[in-house]
mmCIF file of C-alpha atoms in Angstrom:
data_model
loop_
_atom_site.group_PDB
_atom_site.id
_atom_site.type_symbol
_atom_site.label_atom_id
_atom_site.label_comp_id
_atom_site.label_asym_id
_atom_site.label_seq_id
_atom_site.Cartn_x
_atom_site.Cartn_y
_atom_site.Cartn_z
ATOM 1 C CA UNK A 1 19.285 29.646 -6.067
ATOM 2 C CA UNK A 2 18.720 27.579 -2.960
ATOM 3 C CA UNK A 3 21.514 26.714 -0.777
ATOM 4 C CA UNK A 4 22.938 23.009 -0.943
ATOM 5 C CA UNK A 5 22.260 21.748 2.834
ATOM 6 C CA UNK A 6 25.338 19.480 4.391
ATOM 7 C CA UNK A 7 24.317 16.433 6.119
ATOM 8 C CA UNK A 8 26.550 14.482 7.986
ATOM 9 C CA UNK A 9 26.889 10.567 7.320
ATOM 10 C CA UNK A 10 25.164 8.649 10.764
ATOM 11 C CA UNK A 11 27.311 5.837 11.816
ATOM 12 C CA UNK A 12 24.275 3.701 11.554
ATOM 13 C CA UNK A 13 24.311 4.236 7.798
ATOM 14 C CA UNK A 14 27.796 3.409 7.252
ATOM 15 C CA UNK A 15 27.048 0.216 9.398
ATOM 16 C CA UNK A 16 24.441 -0.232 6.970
ATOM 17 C CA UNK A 17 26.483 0.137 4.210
ATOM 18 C CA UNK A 18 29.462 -2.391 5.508
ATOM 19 C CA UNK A 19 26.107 -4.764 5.364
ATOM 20 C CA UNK A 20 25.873 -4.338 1.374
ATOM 21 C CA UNK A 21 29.526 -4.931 1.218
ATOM 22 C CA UNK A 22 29.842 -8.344 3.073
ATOM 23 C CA UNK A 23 26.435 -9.232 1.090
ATOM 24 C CA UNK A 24 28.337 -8.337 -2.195
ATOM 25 C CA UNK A 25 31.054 -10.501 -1.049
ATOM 26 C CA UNK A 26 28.720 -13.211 -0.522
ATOM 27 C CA UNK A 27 27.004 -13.177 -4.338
ATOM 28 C CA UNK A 28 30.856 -13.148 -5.570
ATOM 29 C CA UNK A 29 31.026 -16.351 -4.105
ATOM 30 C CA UNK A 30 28.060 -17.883 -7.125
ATOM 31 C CA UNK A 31 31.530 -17.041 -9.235
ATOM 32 C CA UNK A 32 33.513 -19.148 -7.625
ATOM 33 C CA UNK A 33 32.112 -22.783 -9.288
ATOM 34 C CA UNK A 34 33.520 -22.689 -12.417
ATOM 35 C CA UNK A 35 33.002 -25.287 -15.246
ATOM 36 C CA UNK A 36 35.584 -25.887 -17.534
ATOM 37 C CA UNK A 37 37.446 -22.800 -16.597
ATOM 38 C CA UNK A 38 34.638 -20.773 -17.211
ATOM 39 C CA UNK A 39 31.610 -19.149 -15.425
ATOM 40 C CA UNK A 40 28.438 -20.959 -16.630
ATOM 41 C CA UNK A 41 26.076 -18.628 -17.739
ATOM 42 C CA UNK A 42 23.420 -19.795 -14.986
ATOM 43 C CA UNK A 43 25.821 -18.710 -12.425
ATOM 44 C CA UNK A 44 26.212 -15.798 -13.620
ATOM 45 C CA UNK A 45 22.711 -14.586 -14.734
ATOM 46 C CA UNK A 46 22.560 -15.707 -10.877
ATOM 47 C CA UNK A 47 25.030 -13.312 -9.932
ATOM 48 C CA UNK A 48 23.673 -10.422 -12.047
ATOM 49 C CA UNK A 49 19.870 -11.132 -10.453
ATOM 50 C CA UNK A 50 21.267 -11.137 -6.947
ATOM 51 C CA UNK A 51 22.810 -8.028 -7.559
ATOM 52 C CA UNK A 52 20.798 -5.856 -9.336
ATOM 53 C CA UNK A 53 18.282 -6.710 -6.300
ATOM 54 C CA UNK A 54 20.794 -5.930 -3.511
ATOM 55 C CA UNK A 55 22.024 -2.892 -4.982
ATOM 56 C CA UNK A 56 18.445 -1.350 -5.665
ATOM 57 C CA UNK A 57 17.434 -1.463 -2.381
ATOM 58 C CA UNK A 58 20.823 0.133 -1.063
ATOM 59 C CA UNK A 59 20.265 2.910 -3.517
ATOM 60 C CA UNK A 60 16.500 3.364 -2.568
ATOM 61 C CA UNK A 61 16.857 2.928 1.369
ATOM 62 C CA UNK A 62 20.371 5.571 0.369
ATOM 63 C CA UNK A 63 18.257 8.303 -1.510
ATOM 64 C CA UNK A 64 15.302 7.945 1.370
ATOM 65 C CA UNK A 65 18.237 8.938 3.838
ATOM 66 C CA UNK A 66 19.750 11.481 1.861
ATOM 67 C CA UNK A 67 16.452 13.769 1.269
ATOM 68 C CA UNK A 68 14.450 12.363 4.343
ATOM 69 C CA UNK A 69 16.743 10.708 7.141
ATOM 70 C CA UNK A 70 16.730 13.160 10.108
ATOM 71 C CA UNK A 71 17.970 10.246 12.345
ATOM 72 C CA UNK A 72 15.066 9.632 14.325
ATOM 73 C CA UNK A 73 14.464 6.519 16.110
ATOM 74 C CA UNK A 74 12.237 5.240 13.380
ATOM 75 C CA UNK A 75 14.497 5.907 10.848
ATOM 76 C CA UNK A 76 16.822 3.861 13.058
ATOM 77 C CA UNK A 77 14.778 1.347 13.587
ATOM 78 C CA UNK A 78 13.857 0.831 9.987
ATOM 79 C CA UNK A 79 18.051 0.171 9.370
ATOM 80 C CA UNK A 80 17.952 -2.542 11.714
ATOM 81 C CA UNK A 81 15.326 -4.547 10.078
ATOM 82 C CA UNK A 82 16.629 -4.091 7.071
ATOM 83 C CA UNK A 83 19.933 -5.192 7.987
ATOM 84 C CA UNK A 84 18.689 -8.358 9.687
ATOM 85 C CA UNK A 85 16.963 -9.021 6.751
ATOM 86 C CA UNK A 86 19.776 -8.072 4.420
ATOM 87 C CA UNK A 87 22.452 -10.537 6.708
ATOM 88 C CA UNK A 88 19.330 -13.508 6.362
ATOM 89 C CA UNK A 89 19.260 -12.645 2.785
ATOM 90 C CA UNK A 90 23.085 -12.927 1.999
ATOM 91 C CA UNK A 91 22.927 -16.529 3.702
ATOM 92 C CA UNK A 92 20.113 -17.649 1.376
ATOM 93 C CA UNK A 93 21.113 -18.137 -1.960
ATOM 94 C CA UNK A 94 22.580 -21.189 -3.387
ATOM 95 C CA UNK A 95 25.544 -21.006 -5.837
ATOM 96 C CA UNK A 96 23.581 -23.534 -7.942
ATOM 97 C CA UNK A 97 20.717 -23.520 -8.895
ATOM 98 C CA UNK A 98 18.457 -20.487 -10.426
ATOM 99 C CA UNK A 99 15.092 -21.956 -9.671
ATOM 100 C CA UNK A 100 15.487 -22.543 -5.884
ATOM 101 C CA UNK A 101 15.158 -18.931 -4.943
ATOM 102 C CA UNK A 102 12.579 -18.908 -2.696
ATOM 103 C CA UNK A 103 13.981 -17.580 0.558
ATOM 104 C CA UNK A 104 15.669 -15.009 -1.459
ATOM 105 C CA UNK A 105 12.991 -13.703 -3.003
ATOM 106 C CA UNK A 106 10.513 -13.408 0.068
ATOM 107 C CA UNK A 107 12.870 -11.638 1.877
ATOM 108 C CA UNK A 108 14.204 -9.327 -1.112
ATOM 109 C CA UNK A 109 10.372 -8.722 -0.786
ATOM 110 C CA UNK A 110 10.085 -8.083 2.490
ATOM 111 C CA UNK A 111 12.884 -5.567 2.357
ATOM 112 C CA UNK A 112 10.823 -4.051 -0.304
ATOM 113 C CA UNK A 113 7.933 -4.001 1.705
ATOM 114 C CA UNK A 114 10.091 -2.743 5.115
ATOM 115 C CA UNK A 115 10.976 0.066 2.027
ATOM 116 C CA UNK A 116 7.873 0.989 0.952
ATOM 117 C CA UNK A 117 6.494 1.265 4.818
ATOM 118 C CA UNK A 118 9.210 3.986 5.281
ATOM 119 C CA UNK A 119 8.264 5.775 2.011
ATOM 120 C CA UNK A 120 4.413 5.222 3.392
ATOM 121 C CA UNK A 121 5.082 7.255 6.725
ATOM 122 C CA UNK A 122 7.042 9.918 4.918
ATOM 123 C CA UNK A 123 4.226 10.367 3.135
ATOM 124 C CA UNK A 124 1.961 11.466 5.720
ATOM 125 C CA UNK A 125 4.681 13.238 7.596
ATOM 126 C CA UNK A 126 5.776 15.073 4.594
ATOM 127 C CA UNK A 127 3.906 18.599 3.914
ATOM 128 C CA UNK A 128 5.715 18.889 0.452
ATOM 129 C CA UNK A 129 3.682 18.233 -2.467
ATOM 130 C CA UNK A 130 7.135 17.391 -4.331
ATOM 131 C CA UNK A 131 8.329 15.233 -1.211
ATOM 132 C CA UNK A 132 4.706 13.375 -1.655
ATOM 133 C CA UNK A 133 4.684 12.942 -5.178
ATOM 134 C CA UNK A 134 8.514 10.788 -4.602
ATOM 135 C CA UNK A 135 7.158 9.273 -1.753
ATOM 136 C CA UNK A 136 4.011 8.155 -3.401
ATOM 137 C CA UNK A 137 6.296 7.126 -6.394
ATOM 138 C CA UNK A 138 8.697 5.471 -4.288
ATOM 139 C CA UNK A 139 6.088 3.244 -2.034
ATOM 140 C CA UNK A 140 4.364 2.091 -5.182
ATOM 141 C CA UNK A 141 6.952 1.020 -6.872
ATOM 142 C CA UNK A 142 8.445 -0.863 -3.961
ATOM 143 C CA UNK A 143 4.998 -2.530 -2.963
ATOM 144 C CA UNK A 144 4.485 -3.598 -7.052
ATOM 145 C CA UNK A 145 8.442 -5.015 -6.031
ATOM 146 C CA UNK A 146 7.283 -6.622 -2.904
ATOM 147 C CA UNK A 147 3.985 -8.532 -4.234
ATOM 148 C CA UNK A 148 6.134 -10.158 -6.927
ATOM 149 C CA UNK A 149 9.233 -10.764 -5.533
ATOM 150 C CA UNK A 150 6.664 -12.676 -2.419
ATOM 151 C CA UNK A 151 4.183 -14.246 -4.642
ATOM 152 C CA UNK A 152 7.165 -15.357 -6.666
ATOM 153 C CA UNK A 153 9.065 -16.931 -3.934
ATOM 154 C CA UNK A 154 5.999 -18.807 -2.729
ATOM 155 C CA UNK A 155 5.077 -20.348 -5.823
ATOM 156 C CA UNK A 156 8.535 -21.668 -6.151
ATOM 157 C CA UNK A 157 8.542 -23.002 -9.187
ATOM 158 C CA UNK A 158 9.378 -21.434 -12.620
ATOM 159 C CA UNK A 159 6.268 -19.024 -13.233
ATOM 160 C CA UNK A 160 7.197 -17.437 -9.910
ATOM 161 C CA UNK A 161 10.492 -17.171 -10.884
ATOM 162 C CA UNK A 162 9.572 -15.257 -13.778
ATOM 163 C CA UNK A 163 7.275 -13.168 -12.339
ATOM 164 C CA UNK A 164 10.039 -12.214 -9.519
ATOM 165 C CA UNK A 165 12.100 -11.540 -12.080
ATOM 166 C CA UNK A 166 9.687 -9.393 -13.959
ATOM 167 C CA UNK A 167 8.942 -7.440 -10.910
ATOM 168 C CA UNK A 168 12.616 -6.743 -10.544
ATOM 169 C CA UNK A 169 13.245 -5.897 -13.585
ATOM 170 C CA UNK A 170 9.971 -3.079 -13.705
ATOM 171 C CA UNK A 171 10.374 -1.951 -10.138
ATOM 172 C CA UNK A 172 14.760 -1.294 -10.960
#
């Protein structure tokens, strides 16, 4: 039986982490326009899509540094793009309307992409056949994420909605 290794959590990570919690508090906000006492169902299939996106790439860029972060410089690097373009993200939504996504969804897909670049060096770095075959799985299902969520934020209109939405959904 092999031993279970302890890692310690970086403070960078937990930084990271108080990132997904302000953006969470952010998307609550969608919540906030009610209509007749009620949340329309727009806001909240709004709500549901914003999350379902944020929390999939904390629980992607969380299981890359729980089998692979060693706490290098790129690895430290890597947090601080993604947490620029986490912050950007949380600013870019609007509580109204469902079809005006754009920003979101080009930078959901460059976080995919930032994602799937970290996956891509781990890769070659990797000498594990098992850590390649997750890394391979990993970086293609993040770069099928990324060319959707990005195509579908530049066509801004409704067929790029949808097929944001169906890359989210396939890549979650």
């Amino acid at each position: 039986m092999q031993a279970i290794l302890n890692k310690r959590v970086s403070k960078i990570a937990l930084f990271y982490d108080l990132v997904f919690v302000y953006m969470i508090s952010k998307t609550t906000e969608i919540l906030h326009h009610l209509e007749h006492g009620l949340v329309s169902p727009t806001s909240f299939a709004l709500f549901a899509l914003i999350v379902i996106i944020f929390i999939n790439s904390w629980m992607v860029q969380t299981v890359f540094t729980n089998r692979y972060g060693i706490g290098s410089w790129a690895d430290i690097a890597f947090y601080f793009i993604d947490m620029m373009i986490l912050l950007y993200m949380s600013n870019s939504f609007d509580t109204n309307n469902l079809t005006e996504m754009k920003i979101l969804f080009i930078s959901a897909g460059l976080l995919s992409f930032t994602l799937a670049s970290h996956y891509l060096i781990n890769y070659f770095q990797t000498k594990s056949e098992i850590d390649q075959n997750i890394s391979r799985a990993f970086f293609l299902i993040l770069i099928f994420r990324s060319i959707t969520l990005i195509i579908g934020g530049l066509l801004d209109n409704i067929p790029g909605f949808v097929l944001a939405v169906i890359g989210i959904i396939f890549s979650s």
